[in-house]
Every structure is written in structure tokens, then in C-alpha cells.
Coordinates of C-alpha atoms in Angstrom, one line a residue:
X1 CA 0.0 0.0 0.0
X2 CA 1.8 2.6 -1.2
X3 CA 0.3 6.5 0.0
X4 CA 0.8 9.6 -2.7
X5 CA 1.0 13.3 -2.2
X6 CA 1.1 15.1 -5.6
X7 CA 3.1 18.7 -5.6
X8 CA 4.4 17.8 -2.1
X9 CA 7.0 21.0 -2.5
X10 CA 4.8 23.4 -3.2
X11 CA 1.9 21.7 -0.8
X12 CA 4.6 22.3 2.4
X13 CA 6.3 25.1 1.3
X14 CA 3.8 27.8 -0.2
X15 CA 2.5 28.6 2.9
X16 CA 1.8 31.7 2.3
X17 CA -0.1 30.9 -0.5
X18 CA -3.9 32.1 -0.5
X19 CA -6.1 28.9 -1.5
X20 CA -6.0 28.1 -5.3
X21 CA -3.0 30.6 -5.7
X22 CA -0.5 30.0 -7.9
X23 CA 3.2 29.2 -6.6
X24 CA 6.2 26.8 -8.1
X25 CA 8.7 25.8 -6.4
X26 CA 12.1 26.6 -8.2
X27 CA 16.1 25.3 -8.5
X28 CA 18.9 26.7 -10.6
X29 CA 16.3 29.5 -12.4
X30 CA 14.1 26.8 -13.6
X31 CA 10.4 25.3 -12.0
X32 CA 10.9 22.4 -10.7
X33 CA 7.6 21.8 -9.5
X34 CA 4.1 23.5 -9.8
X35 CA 0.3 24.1 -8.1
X36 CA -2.5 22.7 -9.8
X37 CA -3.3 26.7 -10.0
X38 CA -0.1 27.2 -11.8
X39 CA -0.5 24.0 -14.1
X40 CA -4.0 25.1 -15.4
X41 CA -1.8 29.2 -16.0
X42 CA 0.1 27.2 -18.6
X43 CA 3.3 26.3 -16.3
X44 CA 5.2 23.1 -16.4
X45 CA 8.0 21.7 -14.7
X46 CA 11.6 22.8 -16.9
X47 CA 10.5 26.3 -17.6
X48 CA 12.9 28.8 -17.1
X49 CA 11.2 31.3 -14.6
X50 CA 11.3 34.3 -16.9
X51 CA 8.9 31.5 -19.0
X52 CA 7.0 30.7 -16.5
X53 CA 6.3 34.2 -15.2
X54 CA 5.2 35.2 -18.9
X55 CA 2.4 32.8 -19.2
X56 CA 1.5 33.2 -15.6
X57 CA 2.3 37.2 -14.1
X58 CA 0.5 36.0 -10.7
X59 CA 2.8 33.1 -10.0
X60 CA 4.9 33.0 -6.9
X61 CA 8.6 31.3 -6.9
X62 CA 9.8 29.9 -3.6
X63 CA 13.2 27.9 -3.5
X64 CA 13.3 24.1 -2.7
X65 CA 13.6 23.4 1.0
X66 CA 14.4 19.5 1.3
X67 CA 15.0 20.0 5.3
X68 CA 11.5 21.5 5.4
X69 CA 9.7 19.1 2.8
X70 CA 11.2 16.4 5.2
X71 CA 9.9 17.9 8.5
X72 CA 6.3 18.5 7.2
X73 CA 6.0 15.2 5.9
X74 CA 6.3 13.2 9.3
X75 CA 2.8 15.1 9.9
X76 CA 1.4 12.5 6.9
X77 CA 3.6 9.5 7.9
X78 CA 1.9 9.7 11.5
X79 CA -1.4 10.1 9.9
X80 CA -0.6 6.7 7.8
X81 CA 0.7 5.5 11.5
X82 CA -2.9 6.0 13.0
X83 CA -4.2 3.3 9.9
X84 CA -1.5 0.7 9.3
X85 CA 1.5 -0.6 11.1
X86 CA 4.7 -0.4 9.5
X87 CA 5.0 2.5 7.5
X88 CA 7.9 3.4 5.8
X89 CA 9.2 6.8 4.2
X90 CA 10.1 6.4 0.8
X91 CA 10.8 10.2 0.4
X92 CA 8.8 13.8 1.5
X93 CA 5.4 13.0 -0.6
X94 CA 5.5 8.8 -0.8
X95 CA 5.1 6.4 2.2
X96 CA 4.3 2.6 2.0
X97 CA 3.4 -0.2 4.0
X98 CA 2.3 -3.4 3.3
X99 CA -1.1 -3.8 2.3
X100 CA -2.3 -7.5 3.9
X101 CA -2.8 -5.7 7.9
X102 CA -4.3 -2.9 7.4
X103 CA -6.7 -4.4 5.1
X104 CA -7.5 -7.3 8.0
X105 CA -8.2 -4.9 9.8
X106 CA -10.7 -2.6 7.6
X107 CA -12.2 -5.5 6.4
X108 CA -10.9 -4.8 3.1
X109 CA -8.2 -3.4 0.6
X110 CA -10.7 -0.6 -0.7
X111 CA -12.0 0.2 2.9
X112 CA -8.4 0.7 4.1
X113 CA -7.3 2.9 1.4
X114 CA -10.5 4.7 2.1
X115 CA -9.8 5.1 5.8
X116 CA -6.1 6.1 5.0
X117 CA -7.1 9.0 2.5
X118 CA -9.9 10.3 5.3
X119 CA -7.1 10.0 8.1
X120 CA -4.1 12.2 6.3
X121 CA -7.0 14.8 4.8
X122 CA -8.3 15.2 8.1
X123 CA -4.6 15.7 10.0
X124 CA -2.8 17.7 7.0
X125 CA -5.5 19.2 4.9
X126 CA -3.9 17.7 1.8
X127 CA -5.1 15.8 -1.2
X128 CA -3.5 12.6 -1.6
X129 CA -3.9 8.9 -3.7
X130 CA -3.5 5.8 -2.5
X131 CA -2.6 2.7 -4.8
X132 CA -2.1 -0.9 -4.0
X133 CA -0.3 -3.6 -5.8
X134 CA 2.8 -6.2 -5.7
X135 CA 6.4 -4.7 -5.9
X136 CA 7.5 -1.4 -5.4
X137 CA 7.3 0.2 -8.4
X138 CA 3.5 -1.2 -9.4
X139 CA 2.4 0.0 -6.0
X140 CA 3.6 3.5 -6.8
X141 CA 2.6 3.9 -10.2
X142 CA -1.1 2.3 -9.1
X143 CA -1.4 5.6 -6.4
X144 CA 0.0 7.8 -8.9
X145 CA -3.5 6.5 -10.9
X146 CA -4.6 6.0 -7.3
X147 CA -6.0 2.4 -8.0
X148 CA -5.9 -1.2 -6.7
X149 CA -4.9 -3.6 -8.7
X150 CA -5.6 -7.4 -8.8
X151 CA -2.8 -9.7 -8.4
X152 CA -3.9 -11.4 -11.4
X153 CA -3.5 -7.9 -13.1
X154 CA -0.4 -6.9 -11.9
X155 CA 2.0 -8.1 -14.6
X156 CA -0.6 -6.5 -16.8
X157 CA -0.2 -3.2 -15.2
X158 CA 3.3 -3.3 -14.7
X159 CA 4.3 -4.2 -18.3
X160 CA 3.2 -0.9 -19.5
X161 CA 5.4 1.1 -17.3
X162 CA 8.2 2.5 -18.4
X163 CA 11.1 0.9 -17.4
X164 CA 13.4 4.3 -16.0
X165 CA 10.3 4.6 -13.3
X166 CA 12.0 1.6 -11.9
X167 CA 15.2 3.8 -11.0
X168 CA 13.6 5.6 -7.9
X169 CA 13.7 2.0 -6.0
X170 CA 17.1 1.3 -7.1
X171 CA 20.3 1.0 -4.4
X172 CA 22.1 4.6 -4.2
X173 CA 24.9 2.3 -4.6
X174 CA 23.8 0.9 -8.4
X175 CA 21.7 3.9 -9.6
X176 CA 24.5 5.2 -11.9
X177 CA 24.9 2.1 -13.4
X178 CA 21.3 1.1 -13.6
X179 CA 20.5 4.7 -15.1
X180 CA 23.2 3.5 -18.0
X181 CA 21.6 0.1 -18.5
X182 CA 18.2 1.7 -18.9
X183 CA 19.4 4.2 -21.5
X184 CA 20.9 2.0 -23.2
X185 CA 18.1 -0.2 -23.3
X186 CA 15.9 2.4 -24.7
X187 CA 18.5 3.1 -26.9
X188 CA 17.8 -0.8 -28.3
X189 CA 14.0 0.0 -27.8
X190 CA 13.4 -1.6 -24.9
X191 CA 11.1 0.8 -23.1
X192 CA 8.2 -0.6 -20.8
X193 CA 9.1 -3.5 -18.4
X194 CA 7.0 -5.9 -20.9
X195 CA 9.6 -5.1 -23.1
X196 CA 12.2 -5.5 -20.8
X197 CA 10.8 -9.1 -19.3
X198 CA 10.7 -10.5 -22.7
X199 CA 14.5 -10.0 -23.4
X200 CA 14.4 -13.4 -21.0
X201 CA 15.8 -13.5 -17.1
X202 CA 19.3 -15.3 -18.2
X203 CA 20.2 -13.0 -20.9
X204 CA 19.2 -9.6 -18.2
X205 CA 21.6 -10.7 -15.8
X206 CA 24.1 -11.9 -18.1
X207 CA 24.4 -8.6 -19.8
X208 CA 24.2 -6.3 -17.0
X209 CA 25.2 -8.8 -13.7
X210 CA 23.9 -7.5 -10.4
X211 CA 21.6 -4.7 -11.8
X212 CA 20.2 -6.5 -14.6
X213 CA 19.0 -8.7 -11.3
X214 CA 17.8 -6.0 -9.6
X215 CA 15.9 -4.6 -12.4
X216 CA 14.5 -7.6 -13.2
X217 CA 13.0 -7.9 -9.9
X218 CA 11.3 -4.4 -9.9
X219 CA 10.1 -5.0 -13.6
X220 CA 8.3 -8.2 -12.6
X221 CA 6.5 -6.8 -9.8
X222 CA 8.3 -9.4 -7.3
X223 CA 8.7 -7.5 -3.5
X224 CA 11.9 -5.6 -3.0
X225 CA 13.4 -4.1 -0.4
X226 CA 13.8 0.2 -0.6
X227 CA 16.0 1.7 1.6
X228 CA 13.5 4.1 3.5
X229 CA 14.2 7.8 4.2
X230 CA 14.5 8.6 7.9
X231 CA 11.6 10.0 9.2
X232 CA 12.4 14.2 10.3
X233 CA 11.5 15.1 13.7
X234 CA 8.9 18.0 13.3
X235 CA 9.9 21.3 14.3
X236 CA 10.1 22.1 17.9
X237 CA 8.3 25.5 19.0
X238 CA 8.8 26.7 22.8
X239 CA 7.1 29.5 24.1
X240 CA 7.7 31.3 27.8
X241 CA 5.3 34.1 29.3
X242 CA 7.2 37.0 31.3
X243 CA 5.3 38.6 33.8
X244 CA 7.1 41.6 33.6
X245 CA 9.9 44.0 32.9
X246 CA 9.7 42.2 29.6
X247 CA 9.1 45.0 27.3
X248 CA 12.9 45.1 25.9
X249 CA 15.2 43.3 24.6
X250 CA 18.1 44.7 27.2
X251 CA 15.6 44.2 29.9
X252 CA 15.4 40.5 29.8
X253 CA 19.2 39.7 29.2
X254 CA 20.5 42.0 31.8
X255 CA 21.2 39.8 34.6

């Protein structure tokens, strides 16, 4: 079970956005990511901001905060908490867990994912999809369409994803070289796993060793392990009444 928050940068750090503003987050003079507000304006993610600004005059450009996209995030990761038992962070915006408890519990898959959607809108106010399926990379790409799919449908579903959405649940330690396999791949034609499946298991791993086997694994839609994100502790706000002689500065650090 695999929960998705779409525009999670702009969602945690537009704050000051009024509701149904438009606002982009933005890195190296370029959008990175954009509202739904924006979207509609005509703004996508890779325009330069001058662009951007052109087709939309009302947008507003904030810089990526990763610290802060982290920190607001563990507000949804409890709220999955309150539904299922071992959630994971995949990164600020995804979260999984596996499906079979939570759904025990509910009474079933749809009545969990309904119960999760109602328990993170009502603690964080945001919009999000939930998908379910086997592997890693199905479950995401079924919350992305924020679906459930059948296990008899999963190879199904999976075959017509493109095979680079597989990268995100590759090792740090392979992504470079699974990066080149895929372009080369593509470069060959092989785009969607289906594609990639059919070159045949022995040949994969052959060619491309230890992260032929790992791709191979994500393509099928067999469970692998993703190294979670730690979970960031929110932030921590104290505040301290003064009963007097507190009107300056100077007066309360005097000793």
C-alpha cells in the first residue's frame, strides 16, 4: 500500500499561498515543480522562470527546501501511522506499507485505502492517492492512478510502465549504473518493463550482472526491499510568558 501526495513541495512550502494561488517551487532558475493553480496558468516543470512568469504574471517562486519538505512530511507519515502498522518513508510526498494488515483490519483493501485517504486529509488538509499492488514500483505507479490492482492484473499493469520509473527503488549504490543500463536499453527500444521481461531472465543478468538482477526484480512486480528515508522530527516550538519588565530586549538579558 503505497500513499501519494502530488506537488508535495509546493503543498509544504507555499505557505503563504492564499487557496487556489498559484506558486512553483524553483532550482537553478528553472520550475521544478508547480500548483495545480499554476498547471492550469500554462506552467510546467523545466521552464525557465522568466517563462514561467510570462504565461502566468500572478505566479509566486519559492526555492526548494528539502530540510522543510522532510519535516512537514512526518505530519502525513503519522497520519498513515494511525491506519496501518509499519509504514515506511520512501521520500517527502511517498510512504508505504504493506497492504495485507491494514486491510485485516478494515475489512478490506478498498476500505483501508479509504480510511487512510480520510485520516491524512483530516490531520494535514492535503489531497492525496492511494494505490495498491505487488512490488514497489506497481504499488507507486497504481497511487499515482490511485488504484488497486488485482494480483492477477499486476503483470498486466506493470508491463506498460516505463522501465526508468523503476530507477527511484534502485540501491544509491547501483543507480549510476542502472541509469546506464536503462538508457541503453531504450536506446535498443526496450522501453516498458514488458519489453524488458521479454528480453528473458538469463540474458538480463548476463548482460548487466547484479543490476540487470535488480531490475529484473522491480520489472516483474516481485517485492523488494527500498531503503527508506529517515523519518524528520517535526519542528520544535517553545514558548515562555514573562510577567514583567519584559518589554525590551536589554531588559530580559541583563542579569
Amino acid at each position: 500500500m503505497v500513499v501519494w501526495v502530488p506537488d508535495w513541495p509546493v503543498h509544504c512550502l507555499v505557505v503563504d499561498l492564499p487557496p487556489g494561488g498559484t506558486g512553483a517551487v524553483v532550482h537553478s532558475e528553472r520550475i521544478e515543480v508547480a500548483s495545480g493553480a499554476a498547471r492550469s496558468a500554462g506552467v510546467r516543470s523545466g521552464m525557465s522562470i522568466r517563462e514561467a512568469t510570462y504565461v502566468c504574471p500572478d505566479l509566486i517562486c519559492l526555492p526548494r527546501d528539502p530540510d522543510r519538505e522532510a519535516r512537514a512530511f512526518s505530519a502525513v507519515v503519522d497520519a498513515f501511522d494511525s491506519v496501518a502498522a509499519g509504514v515506511e518513508c520512501v521520500r517527502p510526498g511517498v510512504a508505504r506499507c504493506r497492504a495485507r494488515g491494514p486491510a485485516r483490519w478494515h475489512g478490506s483493501e478498498e476500505a483501508a485505502a479509504s480510511a487512510l485517504v480520510s485520516a491524512i486529509e483530516e490531520a494535514v488538509g492535503v489531497e492525496c492517492f492511494v494505490g495498491i499492488a505487488d512490488g514497489p514500483v506497481a504499488s507507486l505507479e497504481a497511487a499515482r492512478e490511485g488504484r488497486i490492482v488485482p494480483a492477477g492484473e499486476n503483470q498486466l499493469f506493470l508491463g506498460r510502465i516505463p522501465l526508468h520509473r523503476a530507477l527511484w527503488a534502485v540501491p544509491v549504490a547501483m543507480a549510476d549504473r542502472a541509469a546506464e543500463a536503462i538508457e541503453l536499453l531504450t536506446g535498443l527500444g526496450v522501453h516498458t518493463c514488458a519489453d524488458f521481461l521479454a528480453l528473458g531472465r538469463g540474458r538480463v543478468c548476463e548482460r548487466f550482472g547484479d543490476v540487470g538482477e535488480r531490475l529484473w526484480i522491480l520489472a516483474s512486480g516481485d517485492d523488494a526491499a527500498v531503503l527508506p528515508s529517515e523519518r524528520a522530527q517535526a519542528d520544535i516550538t517553545v514558548e515562555y510568558d514573562i510577567d514583567g519588565g519584559g518589554e525590551s530586549v536589554q531588559t530580559m538579558t541583563v542579569p
